[in-house]
Short mmCIF file of C-alpha atoms in Angstrom, two decimals:
data_model
loop_
_atom_site.label_atom_id
_atom_site.label_comp_id
_atom_site.label_asym_id
_atom_site.label_seq_id
_atom_site.Cartn_x
_atom_site.Cartn_y
_atom_site.Cartn_z
CA ARG A 15 88.19 -11.18 -34.54
CA GLN A 16 86.33 -11.28 -31.48
CA PRO A 17 87.51 -12.13 -28.29
CA LEU A 18 87.31 -15.91 -27.66
CA SER A 19 84.38 -17.16 -25.38
CA PRO A 20 84.60 -20.78 -23.98
CA CYS A 21 82.24 -23.11 -24.75
CA VAL A 22 81.32 -26.63 -23.96
CA THR A 23 80.56 -29.51 -25.95
CA GLY A 24 76.99 -29.66 -27.14
CA GLU A 25 76.75 -25.77 -26.54
CA ARG A 26 74.29 -24.09 -28.94
CA LEU A 27 75.94 -21.17 -30.39
CA CYS A 28 73.81 -19.31 -32.84
CA SER A 29 71.44 -19.95 -35.66
CA THR A 30 72.59 -20.71 -39.17
CA GLU A 31 70.66 -17.38 -40.11
CA GLU A 32 73.56 -15.47 -38.29
CA ALA A 33 76.61 -17.45 -39.24
CA THR A 34 78.25 -20.51 -41.10
CA ALA A 35 79.14 -23.25 -39.32
CA GLY A 36 83.14 -24.41 -39.19
CA SER A 37 85.27 -26.43 -37.63
CA GLY A 38 84.55 -27.93 -34.37
CA THR A 39 80.79 -27.27 -34.66
CA TYR A 40 77.82 -28.92 -36.31
CA THR A 41 74.35 -27.98 -37.49
CA ARG A 42 70.99 -29.42 -36.30
CA HIS A 43 67.69 -28.08 -36.81
CA GLY A 44 69.02 -24.60 -38.01
CA PHE A 45 71.32 -24.16 -35.23
CA ILE A 46 74.78 -24.27 -34.80
CA PHE A 47 76.44 -26.45 -31.89
CA SER A 48 79.76 -26.91 -30.37
CA SER A 49 80.90 -30.41 -31.15
CA LEU A 50 83.88 -29.80 -28.65
CA ALA A 51 85.04 -28.07 -25.41
CA GLY A 52 87.20 -25.13 -26.56
CA CYS A 53 86.86 -21.65 -27.34
CA LEU A 54 84.34 -19.79 -29.59
CA GLU A 55 85.98 -18.10 -32.66
CA ARG A 56 83.67 -15.97 -35.35
CA LYS A 57 85.69 -14.79 -38.35
CA SER A 58 83.85 -12.70 -40.72
CA GLU A 59 84.93 -12.30 -44.48
CA ASP A 60 83.88 -9.24 -46.47
CA ASN A 61 80.17 -9.11 -46.66
CA GLU A 62 79.60 -12.69 -46.18
CA LEU A 63 78.20 -14.39 -43.29
CA PRO A 64 80.73 -15.02 -40.27
CA VAL A 65 82.02 -18.43 -39.86
CA VAL A 66 81.94 -19.58 -36.31
CA SER A 67 84.34 -22.56 -35.33
CA VAL A 68 85.47 -23.91 -32.03
CA VAL A 69 89.13 -24.25 -31.47
CA ARG A 70 90.44 -26.10 -28.85
CA ASP A 71 92.65 -24.19 -26.24
CA SER A 72 95.36 -26.71 -25.01
CA GLU A 73 96.26 -24.90 -21.85
CA SER A 74 92.59 -23.93 -20.71
CA GLN A 75 92.00 -28.00 -21.06
CA LEU A 76 94.57 -28.74 -18.25
CA LEU A 77 93.04 -30.01 -15.20
CA PRO A 78 94.21 -31.17 -12.14
CA ASN A 79 94.28 -35.10 -12.08
CA VAL A 80 94.49 -37.58 -9.20
CA GLY A 81 98.23 -38.05 -8.61
CA ALA A 82 99.28 -34.41 -9.99
CA VAL A 83 101.27 -32.29 -7.71
CA VAL A 84 99.71 -28.69 -7.80
CA THR A 85 100.67 -25.31 -6.35
CA CYS A 86 98.11 -23.79 -4.49
CA LYS A 87 97.29 -20.77 -2.14
CA VAL A 88 96.09 -21.16 1.11
CA CYS A 89 92.60 -19.07 1.18
CA SER A 90 91.13 -19.93 4.83
CA ILE A 91 91.33 -22.36 7.56
CA ASN A 92 89.81 -24.05 10.09
CA SER A 93 90.12 -26.57 12.73
CA ARG A 94 89.10 -29.60 10.04
CA PHE A 95 90.47 -28.33 7.00
CA ALA A 96 92.52 -25.66 4.86
CA LYS A 97 90.86 -24.39 2.03
CA VAL A 98 93.03 -23.40 -1.05
CA HIS A 99 93.13 -22.10 -4.77
CA ILE A 100 95.01 -24.50 -7.37
CA LEU A 101 97.22 -22.01 -9.35
CA TYR A 102 99.79 -24.66 -10.96
CA VAL A 103 99.19 -28.08 -12.05
CA GLY A 104 103.19 -29.03 -12.42
CA SER A 105 104.61 -25.81 -13.64
CA THR A 106 101.93 -25.00 -15.72
CA PRO A 107 100.18 -21.96 -14.65
CA LEU A 108 96.31 -22.39 -14.62
CA LYS A 109 93.85 -19.90 -16.33
CA SER A 110 91.18 -20.52 -14.29
CA THR A 111 91.43 -21.16 -10.39
CA PHE A 112 90.20 -24.30 -9.07
CA ARG A 113 89.52 -24.54 -5.23
CA GLY A 114 91.02 -27.14 -3.41
CA THR A 115 90.57 -28.63 0.31
CA ILE A 116 93.28 -30.20 2.37
CA ARG A 117 91.70 -32.21 5.12
CA ARG A 118 93.61 -32.40 8.62
CA GLU A 119 93.76 -36.21 8.04
CA ASP A 120 95.49 -35.56 4.87
CA ILE A 121 98.15 -32.94 5.95
CA ARG A 122 100.62 -35.47 7.49
CA ALA A 123 101.61 -39.18 7.04
CA THR A 124 102.05 -40.03 10.76
CA GLU A 125 100.47 -38.84 13.90
CA LYS A 126 97.21 -37.57 11.82
CA ASP A 127 95.19 -37.46 15.17
CA LYS A 128 97.69 -34.51 16.49
CA VAL A 129 97.74 -32.73 13.30
CA GLU A 130 96.13 -28.98 13.87
CA VAL A 131 95.64 -27.16 10.71
CA TYR A 132 96.50 -24.09 11.95
CA LYS A 133 100.16 -25.17 13.18
CA SER A 134 100.52 -26.43 9.43
CA PHE A 135 99.13 -23.71 7.04
CA ARG A 136 98.38 -20.33 7.22
CA PRO A 137 96.31 -17.85 4.75
CA SER A 138 98.39 -16.83 1.85
CA ASP A 139 100.87 -19.32 2.02
CA ILE A 140 101.85 -20.96 -1.06
CA VAL A 141 101.60 -25.18 -0.67
CA LEU A 142 102.96 -28.07 -2.50
CA ALA A 143 100.16 -30.74 -2.38
CA LYS A 144 99.19 -33.85 -4.49
CA VAL A 145 95.51 -34.16 -5.48
CA ILE A 146 93.86 -37.42 -4.18
CA SER A 147 90.34 -37.08 -5.41
CA LEU A 148 88.78 -34.91 -8.24
CA GLY A 149 86.08 -32.27 -7.56
CA ASP A 150 83.04 -31.62 -9.19
CA ALA A 151 80.87 -28.23 -9.70
CA GLN A 152 79.81 -28.12 -6.25
CA SER A 153 82.85 -29.58 -4.53
CA ASN A 154 86.76 -28.89 -4.34
CA TYR A 155 89.50 -30.90 -5.16
CA LEU A 156 90.78 -33.11 -2.29
CA LEU A 157 94.49 -32.19 -1.86
CA SER A 158 97.20 -34.11 0.48
CA THR A 159 100.25 -33.09 1.86
CA ALA A 160 101.23 -36.19 3.45
CA GLU A 161 104.75 -36.70 1.95
CA ASN A 162 107.86 -35.07 2.93
CA GLU A 163 107.95 -33.28 -0.74
CA LEU A 164 104.49 -31.61 -0.05
CA GLY A 165 103.64 -28.85 2.40
CA VAL A 166 104.60 -25.15 2.78
CA VAL A 167 107.11 -23.73 0.30
CA VAL A 168 106.53 -20.05 0.74
CA ALA A 169 104.90 -18.35 3.55
CA ARG A 170 105.45 -14.77 5.03
CA SER A 171 105.82 -13.81 8.58
CA GLU A 172 103.41 -11.16 10.45
CA ALA A 173 106.14 -8.70 9.53
CA GLY A 174 105.31 -9.60 5.83
CA VAL A 175 109.06 -11.00 5.36
CA GLN A 176 109.40 -14.49 3.26
CA MET A 177 110.24 -16.77 5.78
CA VAL A 178 113.08 -19.68 6.15
CA PRO A 179 112.28 -23.24 6.66
CA ILE A 180 114.22 -24.47 9.73
CA SER A 181 112.69 -27.97 10.60
CA TRP A 182 110.00 -29.84 8.94
CA CYS A 183 107.42 -28.10 11.19
CA GLU A 184 108.75 -24.66 11.84
CA MET A 185 109.93 -21.65 9.43
CA GLN A 186 111.59 -18.45 11.08
CA CYS A 187 111.54 -14.57 10.24
CA PRO A 188 114.78 -13.50 9.00
CA ARG A 189 113.81 -9.79 10.04
CA THR A 190 112.50 -10.68 13.84
CA HIS A 191 113.47 -14.44 14.48
CA THR A 192 109.96 -15.28 15.34
CA LYS A 193 109.44 -18.97 14.62
CA GLU A 194 105.80 -19.96 13.42
CA PHE A 195 104.70 -23.60 12.85
CA ARG A 196 104.09 -25.20 9.19
CA LYS A 197 103.99 -28.21 7.75
CA VAL A 198 107.10 -27.50 5.44
CA ALA A 199 107.90 -28.98 2.06
CA ARG A 200 111.27 -30.73 1.50
CA VAL A 201 111.28 -29.17 -1.84
CA GLN A 202 112.79 -31.29 -4.80
CA PRO A 203 114.70 -29.13 -7.22
CA GLN A 204 112.27 -29.74 -9.95
CA PHE A 205 109.43 -27.96 -8.41
CA LEU A 206 111.22 -24.75 -7.29
CA GLN A 207 109.85 -22.01 -9.47
CA THR A 208 112.46 -19.10 -10.36
#
């Protein structure tokens, strides 16, 4: 068995001279095509042609949907938005990362005009956010933290220590006692990762 490689519906896999069509595939004009999105599997039996089939990988098909709560890591910030990598949908880890954007106006539900991105997130913060619109190949998922339960759940201070939330907008380093501004999530027990 060879390592599985992802393929999309309608992808041309190989010619019918190289292999036999298995499940999740169809043949047309001497070629084998994938009939579903999944992983390409090639099995060889003795001296016969290998059988190619496409198996659905349930985990890799997991995509962030509108309304889903996702866990993401902040990559970069500027005055208008924070760029993040989505790591989990709910409590399920994603095999591939998706990029997301949290715009300034989607950080808080109130006083949106007073929000400052650098006082809400810093690079490498772990944030709980909700998907408000889907991305495509060119753009990112749009995310919101405009609910009390959403926002920064894990942040490290400049001393490299995990900070403790002391209010909805501040976290403190237990070692240096330095306070830093964040959009702090009031974490619900079901989202706590141990």
